[in-house]
mmCIF file of C-alpha atoms in Angstrom:
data_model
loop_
_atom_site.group_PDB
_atom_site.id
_atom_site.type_symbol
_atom_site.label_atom_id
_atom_site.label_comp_id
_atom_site.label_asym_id
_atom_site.label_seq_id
_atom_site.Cartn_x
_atom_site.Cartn_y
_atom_site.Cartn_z
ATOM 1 C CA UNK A 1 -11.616 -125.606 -106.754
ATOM 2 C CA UNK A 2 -14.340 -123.912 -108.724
ATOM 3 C CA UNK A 3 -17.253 -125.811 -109.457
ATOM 4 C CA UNK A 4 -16.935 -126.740 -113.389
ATOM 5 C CA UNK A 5 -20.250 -126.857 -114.384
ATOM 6 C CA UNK A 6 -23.372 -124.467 -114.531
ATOM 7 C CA UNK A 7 -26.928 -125.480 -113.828
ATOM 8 C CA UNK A 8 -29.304 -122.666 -114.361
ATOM 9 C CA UNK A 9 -30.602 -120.349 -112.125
ATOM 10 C CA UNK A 10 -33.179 -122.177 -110.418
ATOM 11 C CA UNK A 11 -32.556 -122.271 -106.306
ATOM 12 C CA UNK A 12 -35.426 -123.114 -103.956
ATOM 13 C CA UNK A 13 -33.928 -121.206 -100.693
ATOM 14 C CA UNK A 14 -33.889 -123.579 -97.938
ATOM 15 C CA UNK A 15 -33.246 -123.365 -93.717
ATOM 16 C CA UNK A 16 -29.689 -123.151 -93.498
ATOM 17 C CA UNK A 17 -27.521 -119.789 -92.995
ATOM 18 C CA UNK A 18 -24.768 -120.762 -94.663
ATOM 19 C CA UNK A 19 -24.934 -119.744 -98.222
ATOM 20 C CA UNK A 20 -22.303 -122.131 -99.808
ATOM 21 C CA UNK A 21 -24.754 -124.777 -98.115
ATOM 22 C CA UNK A 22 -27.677 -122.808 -100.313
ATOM 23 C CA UNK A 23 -25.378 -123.710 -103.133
ATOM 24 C CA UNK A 24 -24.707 -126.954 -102.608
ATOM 25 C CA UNK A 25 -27.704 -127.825 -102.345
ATOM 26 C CA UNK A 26 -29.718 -125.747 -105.315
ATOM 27 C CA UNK A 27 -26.327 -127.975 -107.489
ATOM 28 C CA UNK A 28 -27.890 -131.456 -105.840
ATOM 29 C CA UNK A 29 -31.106 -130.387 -106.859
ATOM 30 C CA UNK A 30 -30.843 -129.715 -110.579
ATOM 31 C CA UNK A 31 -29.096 -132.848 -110.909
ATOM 32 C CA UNK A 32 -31.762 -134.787 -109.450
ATOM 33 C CA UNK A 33 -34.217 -133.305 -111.919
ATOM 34 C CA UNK A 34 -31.895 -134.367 -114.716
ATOM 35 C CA UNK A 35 -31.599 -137.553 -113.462
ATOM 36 C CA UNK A 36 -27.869 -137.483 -112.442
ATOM 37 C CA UNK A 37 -28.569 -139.139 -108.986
ATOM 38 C CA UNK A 38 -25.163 -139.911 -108.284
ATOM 39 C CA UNK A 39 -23.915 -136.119 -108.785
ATOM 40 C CA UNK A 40 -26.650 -135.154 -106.871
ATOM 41 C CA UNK A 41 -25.583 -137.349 -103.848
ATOM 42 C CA UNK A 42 -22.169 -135.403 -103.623
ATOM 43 C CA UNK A 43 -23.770 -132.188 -103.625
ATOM 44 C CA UNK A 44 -26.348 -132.491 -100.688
ATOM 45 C CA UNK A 45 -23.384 -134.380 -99.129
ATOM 46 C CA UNK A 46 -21.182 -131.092 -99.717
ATOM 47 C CA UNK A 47 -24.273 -128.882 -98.025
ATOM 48 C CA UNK A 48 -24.274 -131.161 -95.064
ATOM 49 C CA UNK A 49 -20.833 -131.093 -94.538
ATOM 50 C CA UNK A 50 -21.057 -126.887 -94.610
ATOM 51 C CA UNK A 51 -24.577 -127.143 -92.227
ATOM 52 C CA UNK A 52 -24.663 -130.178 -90.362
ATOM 53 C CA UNK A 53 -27.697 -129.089 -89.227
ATOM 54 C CA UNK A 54 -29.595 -128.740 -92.208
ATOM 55 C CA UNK A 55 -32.519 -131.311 -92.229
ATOM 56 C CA UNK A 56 -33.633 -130.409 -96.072
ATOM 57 C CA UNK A 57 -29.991 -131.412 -96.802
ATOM 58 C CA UNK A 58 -30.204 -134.633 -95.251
ATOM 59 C CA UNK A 59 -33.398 -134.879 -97.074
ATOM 60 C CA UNK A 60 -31.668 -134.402 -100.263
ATOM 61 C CA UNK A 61 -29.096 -137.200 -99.853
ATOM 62 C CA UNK A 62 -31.963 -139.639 -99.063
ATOM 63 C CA UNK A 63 -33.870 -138.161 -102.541
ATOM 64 C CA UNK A 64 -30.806 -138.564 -104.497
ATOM 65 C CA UNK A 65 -29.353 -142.060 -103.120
ATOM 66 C CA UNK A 66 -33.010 -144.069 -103.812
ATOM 67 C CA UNK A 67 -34.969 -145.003 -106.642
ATOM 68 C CA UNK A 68 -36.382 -142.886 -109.768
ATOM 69 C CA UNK A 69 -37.962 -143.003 -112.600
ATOM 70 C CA UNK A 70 -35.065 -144.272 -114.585
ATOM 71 C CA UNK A 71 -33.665 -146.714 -111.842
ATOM 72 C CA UNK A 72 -36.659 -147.665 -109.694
ATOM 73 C CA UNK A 73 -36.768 -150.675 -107.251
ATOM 74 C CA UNK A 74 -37.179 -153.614 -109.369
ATOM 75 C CA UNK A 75 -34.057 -152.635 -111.683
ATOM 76 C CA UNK A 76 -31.614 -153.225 -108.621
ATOM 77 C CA UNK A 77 -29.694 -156.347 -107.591
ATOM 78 C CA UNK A 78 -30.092 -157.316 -104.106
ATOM 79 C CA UNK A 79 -26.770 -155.901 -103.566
ATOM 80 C CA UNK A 80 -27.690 -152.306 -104.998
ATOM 81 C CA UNK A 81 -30.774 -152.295 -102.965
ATOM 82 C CA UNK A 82 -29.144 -152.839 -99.528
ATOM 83 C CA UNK A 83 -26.929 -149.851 -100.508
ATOM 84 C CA UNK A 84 -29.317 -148.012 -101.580
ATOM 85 C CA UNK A 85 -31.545 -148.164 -98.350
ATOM 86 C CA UNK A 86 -28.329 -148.412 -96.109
ATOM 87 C CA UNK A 87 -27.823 -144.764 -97.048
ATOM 88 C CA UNK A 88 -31.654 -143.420 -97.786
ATOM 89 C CA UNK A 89 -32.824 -144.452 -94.503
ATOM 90 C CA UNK A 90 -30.579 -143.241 -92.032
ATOM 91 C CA UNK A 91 -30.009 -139.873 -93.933
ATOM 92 C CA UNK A 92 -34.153 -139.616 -94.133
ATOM 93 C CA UNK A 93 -34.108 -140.466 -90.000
ATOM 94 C CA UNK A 94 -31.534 -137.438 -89.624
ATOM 95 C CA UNK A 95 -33.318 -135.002 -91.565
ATOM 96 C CA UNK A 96 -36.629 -135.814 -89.358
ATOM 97 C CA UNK A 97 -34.147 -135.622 -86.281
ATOM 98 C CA UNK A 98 -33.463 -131.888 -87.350
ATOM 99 C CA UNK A 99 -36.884 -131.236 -89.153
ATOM 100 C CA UNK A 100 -38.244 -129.128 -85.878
ATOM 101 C CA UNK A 101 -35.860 -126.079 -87.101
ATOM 102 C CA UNK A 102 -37.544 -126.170 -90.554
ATOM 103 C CA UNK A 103 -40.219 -124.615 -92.342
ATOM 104 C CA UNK A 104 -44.208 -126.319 -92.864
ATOM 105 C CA UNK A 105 -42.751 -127.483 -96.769
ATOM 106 C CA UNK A 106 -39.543 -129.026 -95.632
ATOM 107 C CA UNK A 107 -41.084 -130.752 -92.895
ATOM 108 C CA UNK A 108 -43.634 -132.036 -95.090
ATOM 109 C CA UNK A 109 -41.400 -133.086 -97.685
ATOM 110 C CA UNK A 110 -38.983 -134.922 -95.485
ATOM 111 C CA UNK A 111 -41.918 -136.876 -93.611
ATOM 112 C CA UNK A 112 -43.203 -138.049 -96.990
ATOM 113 C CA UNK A 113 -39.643 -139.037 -98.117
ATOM 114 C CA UNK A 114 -39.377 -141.297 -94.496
ATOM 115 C CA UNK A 115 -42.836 -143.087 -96.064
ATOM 116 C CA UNK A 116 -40.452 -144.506 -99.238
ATOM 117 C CA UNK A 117 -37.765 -145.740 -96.189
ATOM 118 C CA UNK A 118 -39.272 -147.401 -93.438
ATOM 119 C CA UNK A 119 -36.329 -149.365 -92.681
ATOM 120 C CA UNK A 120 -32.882 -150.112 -93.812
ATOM 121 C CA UNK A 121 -33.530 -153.964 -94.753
ATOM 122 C CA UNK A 122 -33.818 -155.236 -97.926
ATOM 123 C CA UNK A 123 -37.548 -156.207 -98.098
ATOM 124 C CA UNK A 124 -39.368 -158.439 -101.431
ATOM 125 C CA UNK A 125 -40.016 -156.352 -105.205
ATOM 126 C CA UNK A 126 -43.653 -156.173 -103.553
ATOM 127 C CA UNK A 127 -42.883 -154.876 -100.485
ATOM 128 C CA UNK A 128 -40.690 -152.207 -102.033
ATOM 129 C CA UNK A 129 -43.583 -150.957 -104.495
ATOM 130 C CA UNK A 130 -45.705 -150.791 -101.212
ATOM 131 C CA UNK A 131 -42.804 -148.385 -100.349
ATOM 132 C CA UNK A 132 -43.337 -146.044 -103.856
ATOM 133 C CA UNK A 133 -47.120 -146.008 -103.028
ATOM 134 C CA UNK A 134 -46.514 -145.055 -99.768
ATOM 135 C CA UNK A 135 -43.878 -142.286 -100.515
ATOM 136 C CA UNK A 136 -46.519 -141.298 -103.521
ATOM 137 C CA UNK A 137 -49.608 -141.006 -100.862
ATOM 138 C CA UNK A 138 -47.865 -138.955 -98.791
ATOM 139 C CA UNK A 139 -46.476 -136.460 -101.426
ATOM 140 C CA UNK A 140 -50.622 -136.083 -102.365
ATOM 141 C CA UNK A 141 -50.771 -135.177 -98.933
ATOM 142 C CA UNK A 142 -48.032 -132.533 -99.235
ATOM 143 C CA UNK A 143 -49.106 -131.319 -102.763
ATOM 144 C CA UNK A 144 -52.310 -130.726 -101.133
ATOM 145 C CA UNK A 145 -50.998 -128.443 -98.163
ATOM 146 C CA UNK A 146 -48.645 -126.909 -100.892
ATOM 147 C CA UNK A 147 -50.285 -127.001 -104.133
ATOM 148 C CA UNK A 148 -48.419 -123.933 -105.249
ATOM 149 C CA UNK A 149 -44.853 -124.981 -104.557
ATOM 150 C CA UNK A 150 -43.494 -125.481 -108.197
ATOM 151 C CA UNK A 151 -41.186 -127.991 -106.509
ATOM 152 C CA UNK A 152 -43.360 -130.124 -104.535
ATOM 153 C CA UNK A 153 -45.549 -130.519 -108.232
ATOM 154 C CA UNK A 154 -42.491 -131.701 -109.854
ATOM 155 C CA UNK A 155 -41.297 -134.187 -106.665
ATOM 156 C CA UNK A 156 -45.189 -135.385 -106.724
ATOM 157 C CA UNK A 157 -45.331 -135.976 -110.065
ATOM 158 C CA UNK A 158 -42.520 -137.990 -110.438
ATOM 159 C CA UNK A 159 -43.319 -139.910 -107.293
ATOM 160 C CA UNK A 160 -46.077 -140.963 -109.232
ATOM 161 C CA UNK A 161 -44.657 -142.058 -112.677
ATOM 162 C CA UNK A 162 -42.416 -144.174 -110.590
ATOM 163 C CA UNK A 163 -44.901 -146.301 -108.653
ATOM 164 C CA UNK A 164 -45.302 -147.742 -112.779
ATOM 165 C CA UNK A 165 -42.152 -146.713 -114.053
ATOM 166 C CA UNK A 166 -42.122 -146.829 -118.550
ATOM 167 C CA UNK A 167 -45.655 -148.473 -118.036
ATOM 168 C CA UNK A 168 -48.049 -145.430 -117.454
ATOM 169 C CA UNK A 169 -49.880 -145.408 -121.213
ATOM 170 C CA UNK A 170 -50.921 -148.597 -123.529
ATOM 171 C CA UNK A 171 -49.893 -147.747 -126.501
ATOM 172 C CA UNK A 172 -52.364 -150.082 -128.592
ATOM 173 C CA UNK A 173 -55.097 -148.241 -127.060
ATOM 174 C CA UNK A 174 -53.884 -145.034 -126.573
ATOM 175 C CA UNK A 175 -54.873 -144.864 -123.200
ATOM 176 C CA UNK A 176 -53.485 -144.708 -119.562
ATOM 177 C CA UNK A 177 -52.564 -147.776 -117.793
ATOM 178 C CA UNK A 178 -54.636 -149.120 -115.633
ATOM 179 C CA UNK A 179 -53.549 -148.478 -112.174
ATOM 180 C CA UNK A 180 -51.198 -145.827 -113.637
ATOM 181 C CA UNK A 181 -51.227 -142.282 -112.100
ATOM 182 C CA UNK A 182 -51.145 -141.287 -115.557
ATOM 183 C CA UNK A 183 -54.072 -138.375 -115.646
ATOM 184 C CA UNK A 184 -53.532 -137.576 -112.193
ATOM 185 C CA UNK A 185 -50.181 -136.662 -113.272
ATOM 186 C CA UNK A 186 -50.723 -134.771 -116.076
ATOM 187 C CA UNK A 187 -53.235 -132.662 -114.037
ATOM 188 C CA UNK A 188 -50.428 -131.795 -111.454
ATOM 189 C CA UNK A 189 -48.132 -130.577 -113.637
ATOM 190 C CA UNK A 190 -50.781 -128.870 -116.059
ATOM 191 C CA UNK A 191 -51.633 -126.789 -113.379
ATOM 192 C CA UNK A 192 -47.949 -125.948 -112.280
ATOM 193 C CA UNK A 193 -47.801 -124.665 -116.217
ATOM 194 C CA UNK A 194 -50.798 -122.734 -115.207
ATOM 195 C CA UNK A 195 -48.962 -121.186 -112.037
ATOM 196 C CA UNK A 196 -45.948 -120.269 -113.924
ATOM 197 C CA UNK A 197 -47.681 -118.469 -116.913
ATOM 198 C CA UNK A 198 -50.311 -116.619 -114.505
ATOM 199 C CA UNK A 199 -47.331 -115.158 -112.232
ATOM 200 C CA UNK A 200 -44.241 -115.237 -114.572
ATOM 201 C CA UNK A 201 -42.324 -117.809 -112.714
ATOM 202 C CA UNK A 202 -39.161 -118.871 -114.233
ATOM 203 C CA UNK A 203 -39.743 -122.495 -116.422
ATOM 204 C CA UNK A 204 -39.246 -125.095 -113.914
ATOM 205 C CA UNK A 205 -36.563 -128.044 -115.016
ATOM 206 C CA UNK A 206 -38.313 -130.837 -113.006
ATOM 207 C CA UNK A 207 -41.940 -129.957 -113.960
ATOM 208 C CA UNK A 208 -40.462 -129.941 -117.500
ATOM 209 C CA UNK A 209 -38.749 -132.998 -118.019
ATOM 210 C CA UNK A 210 -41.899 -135.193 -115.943
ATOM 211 C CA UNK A 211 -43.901 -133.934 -118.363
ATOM 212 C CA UNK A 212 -42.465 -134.965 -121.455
ATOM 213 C CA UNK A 213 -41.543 -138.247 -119.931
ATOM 214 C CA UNK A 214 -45.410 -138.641 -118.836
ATOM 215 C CA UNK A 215 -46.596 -137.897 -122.692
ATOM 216 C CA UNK A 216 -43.743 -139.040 -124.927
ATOM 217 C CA UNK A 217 -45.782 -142.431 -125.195
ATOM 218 C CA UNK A 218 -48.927 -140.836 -125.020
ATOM 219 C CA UNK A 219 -51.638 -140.551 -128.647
ATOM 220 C CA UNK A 220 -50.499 -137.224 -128.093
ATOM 221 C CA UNK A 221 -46.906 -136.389 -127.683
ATOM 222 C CA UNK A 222 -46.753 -133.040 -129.870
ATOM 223 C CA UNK A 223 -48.435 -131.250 -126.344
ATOM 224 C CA UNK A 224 -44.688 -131.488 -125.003
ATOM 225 C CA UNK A 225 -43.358 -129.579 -127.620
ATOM 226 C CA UNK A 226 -43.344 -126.499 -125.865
ATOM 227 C CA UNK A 227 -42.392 -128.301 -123.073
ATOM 228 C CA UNK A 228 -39.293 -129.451 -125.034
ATOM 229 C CA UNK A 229 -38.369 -126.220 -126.332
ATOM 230 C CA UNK A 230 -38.375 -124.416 -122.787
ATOM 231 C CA UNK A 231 -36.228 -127.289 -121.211
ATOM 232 C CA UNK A 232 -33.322 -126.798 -123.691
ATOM 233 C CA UNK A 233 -30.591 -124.543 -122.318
ATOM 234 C CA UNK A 234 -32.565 -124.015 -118.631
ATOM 235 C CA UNK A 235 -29.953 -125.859 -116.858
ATOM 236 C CA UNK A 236 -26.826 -125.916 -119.814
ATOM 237 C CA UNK A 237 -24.404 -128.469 -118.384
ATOM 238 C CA UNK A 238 -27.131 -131.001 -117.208
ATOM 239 C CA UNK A 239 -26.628 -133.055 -119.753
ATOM 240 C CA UNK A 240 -29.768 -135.389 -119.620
ATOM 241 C CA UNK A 241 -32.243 -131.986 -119.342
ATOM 242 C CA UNK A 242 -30.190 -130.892 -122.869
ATOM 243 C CA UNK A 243 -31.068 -134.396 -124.497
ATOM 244 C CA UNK A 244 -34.795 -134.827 -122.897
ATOM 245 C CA UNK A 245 -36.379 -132.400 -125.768
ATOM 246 C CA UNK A 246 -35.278 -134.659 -128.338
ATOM 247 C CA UNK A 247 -37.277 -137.465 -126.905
ATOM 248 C CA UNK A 248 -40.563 -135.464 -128.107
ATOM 249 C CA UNK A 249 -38.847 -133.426 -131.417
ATOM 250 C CA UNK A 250 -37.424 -137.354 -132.792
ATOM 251 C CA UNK A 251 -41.236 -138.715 -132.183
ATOM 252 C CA UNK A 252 -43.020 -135.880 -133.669
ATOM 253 C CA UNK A 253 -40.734 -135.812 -136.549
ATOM 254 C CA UNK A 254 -38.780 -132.606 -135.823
ATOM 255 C CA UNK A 255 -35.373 -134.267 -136.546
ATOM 256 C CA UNK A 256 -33.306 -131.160 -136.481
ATOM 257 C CA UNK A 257 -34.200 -130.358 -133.181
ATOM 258 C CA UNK A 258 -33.749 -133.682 -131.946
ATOM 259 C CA UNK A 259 -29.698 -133.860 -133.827
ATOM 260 C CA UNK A 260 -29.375 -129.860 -132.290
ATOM 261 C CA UNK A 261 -30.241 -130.764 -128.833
ATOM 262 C CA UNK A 262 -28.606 -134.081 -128.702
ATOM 263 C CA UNK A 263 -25.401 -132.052 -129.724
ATOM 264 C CA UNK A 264 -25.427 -130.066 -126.703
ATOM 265 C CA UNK A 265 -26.323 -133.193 -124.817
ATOM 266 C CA UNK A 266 -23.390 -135.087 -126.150
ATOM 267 C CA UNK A 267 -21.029 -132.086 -125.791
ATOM 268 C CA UNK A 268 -21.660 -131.351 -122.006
ATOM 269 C CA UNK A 269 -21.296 -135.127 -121.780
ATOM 270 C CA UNK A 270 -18.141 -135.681 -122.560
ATOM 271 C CA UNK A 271 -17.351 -132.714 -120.066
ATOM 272 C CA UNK A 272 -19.013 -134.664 -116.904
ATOM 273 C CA UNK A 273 -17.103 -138.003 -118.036
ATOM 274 C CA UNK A 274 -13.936 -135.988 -117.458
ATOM 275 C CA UNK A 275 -14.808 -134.836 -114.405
ATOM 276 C CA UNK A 276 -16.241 -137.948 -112.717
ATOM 277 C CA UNK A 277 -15.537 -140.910 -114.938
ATOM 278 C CA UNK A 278 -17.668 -143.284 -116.714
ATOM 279 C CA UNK A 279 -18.044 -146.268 -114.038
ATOM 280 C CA UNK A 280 -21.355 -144.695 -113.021
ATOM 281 C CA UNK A 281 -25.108 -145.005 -113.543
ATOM 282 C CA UNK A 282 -25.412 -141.243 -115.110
ATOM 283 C CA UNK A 283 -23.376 -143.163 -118.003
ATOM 284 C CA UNK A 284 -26.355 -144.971 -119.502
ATOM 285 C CA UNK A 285 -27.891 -141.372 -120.088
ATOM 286 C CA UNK A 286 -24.413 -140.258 -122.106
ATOM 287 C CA UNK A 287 -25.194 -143.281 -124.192
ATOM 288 C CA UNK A 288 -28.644 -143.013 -124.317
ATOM 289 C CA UNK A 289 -27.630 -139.778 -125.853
ATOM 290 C CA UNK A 290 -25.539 -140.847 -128.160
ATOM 291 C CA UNK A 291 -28.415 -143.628 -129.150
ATOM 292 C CA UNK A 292 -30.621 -140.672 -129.769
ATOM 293 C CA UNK A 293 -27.918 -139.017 -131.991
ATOM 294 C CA UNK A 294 -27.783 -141.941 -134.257
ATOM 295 C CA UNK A 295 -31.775 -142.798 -134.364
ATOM 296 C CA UNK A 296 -32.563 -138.940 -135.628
ATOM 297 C CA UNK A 297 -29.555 -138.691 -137.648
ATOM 298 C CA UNK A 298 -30.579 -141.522 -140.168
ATOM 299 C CA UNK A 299 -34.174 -140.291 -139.957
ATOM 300 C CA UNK A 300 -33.137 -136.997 -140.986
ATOM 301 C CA UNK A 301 -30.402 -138.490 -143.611
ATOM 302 C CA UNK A 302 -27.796 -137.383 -142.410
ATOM 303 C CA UNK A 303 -25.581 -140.433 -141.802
ATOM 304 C CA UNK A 304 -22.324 -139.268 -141.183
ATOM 305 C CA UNK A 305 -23.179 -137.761 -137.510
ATOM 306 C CA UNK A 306 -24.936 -140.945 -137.420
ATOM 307 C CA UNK A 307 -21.510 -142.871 -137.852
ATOM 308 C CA UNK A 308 -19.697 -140.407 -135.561
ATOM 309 C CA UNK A 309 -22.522 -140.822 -132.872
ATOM 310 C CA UNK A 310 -22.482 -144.644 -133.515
ATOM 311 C CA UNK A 311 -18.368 -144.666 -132.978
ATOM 312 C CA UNK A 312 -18.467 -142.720 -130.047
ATOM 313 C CA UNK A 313 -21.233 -145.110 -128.062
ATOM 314 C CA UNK A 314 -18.650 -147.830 -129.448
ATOM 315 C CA UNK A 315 -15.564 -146.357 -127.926
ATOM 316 C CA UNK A 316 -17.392 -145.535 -124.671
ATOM 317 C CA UNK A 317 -18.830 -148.508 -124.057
ATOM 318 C CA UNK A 318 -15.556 -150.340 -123.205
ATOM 319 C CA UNK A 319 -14.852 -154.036 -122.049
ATOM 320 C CA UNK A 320 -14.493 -153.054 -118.437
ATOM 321 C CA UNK A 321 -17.513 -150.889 -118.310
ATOM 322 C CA UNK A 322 -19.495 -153.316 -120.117
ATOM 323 C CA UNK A 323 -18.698 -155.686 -117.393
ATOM 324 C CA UNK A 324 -19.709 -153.682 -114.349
ATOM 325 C CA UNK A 325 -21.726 -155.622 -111.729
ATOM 326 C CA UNK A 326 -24.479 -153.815 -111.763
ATOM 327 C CA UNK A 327 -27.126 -156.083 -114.009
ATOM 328 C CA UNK A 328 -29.590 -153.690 -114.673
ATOM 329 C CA UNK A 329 -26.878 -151.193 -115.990
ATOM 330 C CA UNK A 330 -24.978 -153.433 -117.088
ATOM 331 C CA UNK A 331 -27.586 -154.530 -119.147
ATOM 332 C CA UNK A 332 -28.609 -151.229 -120.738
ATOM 333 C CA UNK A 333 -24.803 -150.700 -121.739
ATOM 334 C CA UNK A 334 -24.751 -153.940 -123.479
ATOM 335 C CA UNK A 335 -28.446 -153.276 -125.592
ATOM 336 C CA UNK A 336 -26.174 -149.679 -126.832
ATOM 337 C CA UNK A 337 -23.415 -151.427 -127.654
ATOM 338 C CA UNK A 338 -25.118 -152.916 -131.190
ATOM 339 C CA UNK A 339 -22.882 -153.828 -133.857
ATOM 340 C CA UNK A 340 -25.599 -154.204 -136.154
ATOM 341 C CA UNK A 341 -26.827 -150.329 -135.980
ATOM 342 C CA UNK A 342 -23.489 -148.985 -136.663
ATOM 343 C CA UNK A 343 -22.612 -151.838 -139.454
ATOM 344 C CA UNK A 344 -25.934 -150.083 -140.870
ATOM 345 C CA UNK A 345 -24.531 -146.723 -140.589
ATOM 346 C CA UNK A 346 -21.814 -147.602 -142.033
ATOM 347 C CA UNK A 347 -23.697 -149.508 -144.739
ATOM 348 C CA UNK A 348 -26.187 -146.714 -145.742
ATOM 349 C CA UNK A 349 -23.519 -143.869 -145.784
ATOM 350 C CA UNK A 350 -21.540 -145.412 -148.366
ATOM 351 C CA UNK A 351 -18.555 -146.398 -146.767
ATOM 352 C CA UNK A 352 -19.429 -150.233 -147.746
ATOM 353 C CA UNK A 353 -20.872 -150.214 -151.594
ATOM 354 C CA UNK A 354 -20.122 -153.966 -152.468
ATOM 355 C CA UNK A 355 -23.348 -155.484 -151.076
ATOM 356 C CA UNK A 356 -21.596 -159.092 -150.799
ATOM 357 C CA UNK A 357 -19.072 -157.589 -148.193
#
C-alpha cells in the first residue's frame, strides 16, 4: 500500500543499502520534528524491519519512543514511563551493538542517545532529569564534533529545551530562566540559520519549529516570523509543522496567518485521524489545532470558523477518548474540551441574542 501522506523533501542519507530503508526512515524523521512521536515509531520500525542491520534505525526508534519537548519525563504515569524505557533502551543498546558499521555522526548520535537510557527501570522524576542533562551534555559534545550537521543543531537544540520543558523564559522579566539553556539555544540554531543562508541549504523543519518554540514566550517573538513563514508547507501533511507558524502569527497579531495555517493544519488532520485513529498522543496536537483555530478566529472577528473550530474539538473529543488512561493526556483533552469557550462562540456570533438565555 502506498504511503498516504507526503513529508517534504528533506532526507539525511544514512548507512543502510536498502533504499526503502532510506525511506522509512527520512518518513520517521519528519515526524519526529513535528512532534508525531508515535508515527515516527512505526516508521524507523518499518526501516529496521527492511535493514536489520541498520544501527541509525535502531537509533530512531529509541528517539521516537522517549520523551520530548511536548511529553517529557515528568508528564508520564509510572506506567507510561516503564513503556517508554522498556522500548528506548534496548532499541538504543542495539543500535550501539551495530554502531561499528556506521559513520563518525551516527555513532556520535547514537552514543549520546544511550546517555538519556541508561537502563530500562523506572528510576525517581529526579533521576530521570539527570537522564535529559545527560542526553543534553552529550549532544554538546556531538554538536561540537559536528557543528555543521543541520540535523545534529536541531536534535541539540531540542535536547536542550527539554531538560526545562515550557519553562525556558520568565515572562515578568522578559528574561531566560535561570538554569534554562535558553541563549545557548538560540545561539545553536542562529547559527544553523547562518549555515543555511551562506550555502543555500534547503530550510530545515526541526531547526524551524525549535526555534519558534524557544522564542514564542520570549520579549521578542516577532524574530520567528520568518521562521514561521518558511515552516509552512516544508513538510505539507505534518500536521503539527502546518499549525506551529500560527503559534508566532496569533502572538504577534497576524491573525490571518494564524486562521490560514491552522486551516491546513486542521485539514491534514483529519486525514492522519483516518489513517491511524484518534486513541493516540499526536491527538492533543489535532486539538491543540483546533484550540488555535478558535483563539485567532475571535481575535480576528470572524466567529463563525470560530464555532466550526469550537464544534469540531467538541465532536473529537469524545467520552471514550476523554477517558483514556493516560493522565497527562488525558488531562490536556479534558482542558480542550471547554464548554464555556464555545457557549462564547456561540454567544458573540449571534446565534444566542436574548442575554437571559
Amino acid at each position: 500500500m502506498t504511503y498516504p501522506f507526503y513529508l517534504g523533501k528533506y532526507s539525511r542519507p544514512i548507512s543502510t543499502s536498502k533504499p526503502k530503508a532510506q525511506t522509512w526512515f527520512d518518513r520517521g524523521l519528519a515526524w519526529v520534528y513535528g512532534f508525531n512521536h508515535e508515527e515516527a515509531a512505526i516508521c524507523f520500525r518499518r526501516a529496521v524491519e527492511i535493514d536489520p542491520t541498520c544501527a541509525i534505525a535502531h537509533w530512531g526508534i529509541a528517539l521516537a519512543s522517549g520523551p520530548f519537548y511536548n511529553l517529557p519525563w515528568c508528564f508520564l504515569s509510572e506506567n507510561e514511563a516503564e513503556n517508554m524505557v522498556l522500548n528506548c533502551y534496548p532499541a538504543v543498546q542495539q543500535a550501539l551493538k551495530l554502531s561499528d558499521n556506521t559513520t563518525p555522526v551516527e555513532k556520535a548520535l547514537i552514543y549520546a542517545l544511550s546517555q538519556r537510557y541508561p537502563s530500562n527501570q523506572v528510576v525517581s522524576t529526579e533521576e530521570f532529569s539527570k537522564w535529559d542533562d545527560a542526553y543534553a551534555d552529550a549532544m554538546r559534545a556531538v554538536h561540537s564534533d559536528f557543528p555543521e550537521d543541520l540535523d545534529v543543531i536541531a536534535l541539540f537544540a531540542e535536547a536542550m529545551m527539554t531538560r526545562t520543558p515550557w519553562k525556558l523564559w520568565d515572562i515578568d522579566r522578559g528574561e531566560p530562566i535561570t538554569g534554562a539553556d535558553t541563549t545557548e539555544t538560540l545561539a545553536v540554531l542562529n547559527y544553523g540559520f547562518d549555515l543555511v543562508m551562506k550555502r543555500g541549504y534547503a530550510p530545515h523543519p526541526g531547526m524551524l519549529h525549535m526555534y519558534i518554540h524557544a522564542l514564542e514566550m520570549s520579549p521578542t517573538p516577532e524574530r520567528a516570523l520568518k521562521a514561521a513563514d518558511q515552516l509552512f508547507d516544508l513538510c505539507p501533511d505534518v500536521g503539527h509543522l502546518q499549525h506551529m507558524p500560527a503559534h508566532i502569527y496569533v502572538i504577534c497579531g497576524q491573525y490571518e496567518d494564524a486562521i490560514r495555517v491552522s486551516k491546513k493544519a486542521i485539514t491534514v488532520d483529519e486525514q492522519y485521524v483516518e489513517y491511524a485513529g484518534p486513541y493516540n498522543f499526536y491527538t492533543t496536537n489535532i486539538c491543540h489545532d483546533l484550540h488555535m483555530m478558535m483563539y485567532a478566529s475571535m481575535f480576528a472577528g470572524q466567529f463563525e470558523p470560530a464555532l466550526q473550530a469550537a464544534q469540531a474539538l467538541r465532536k473529537t473529543l469524545s467520552h471514550d477518548l476523554l477517558a483514556v488512561e493516560r493522565p497527562h493526556m488525558a488531562a490536556t483533552l479534558e482542558g480542550y474540551h471547554s464548554t464555556i469557550i464555545m457557549s462564547w462562540c456561540v454567544l458573540v456570533s449571534g446565534k444566542i441574542l436574548d442575554p437571559l438565555q
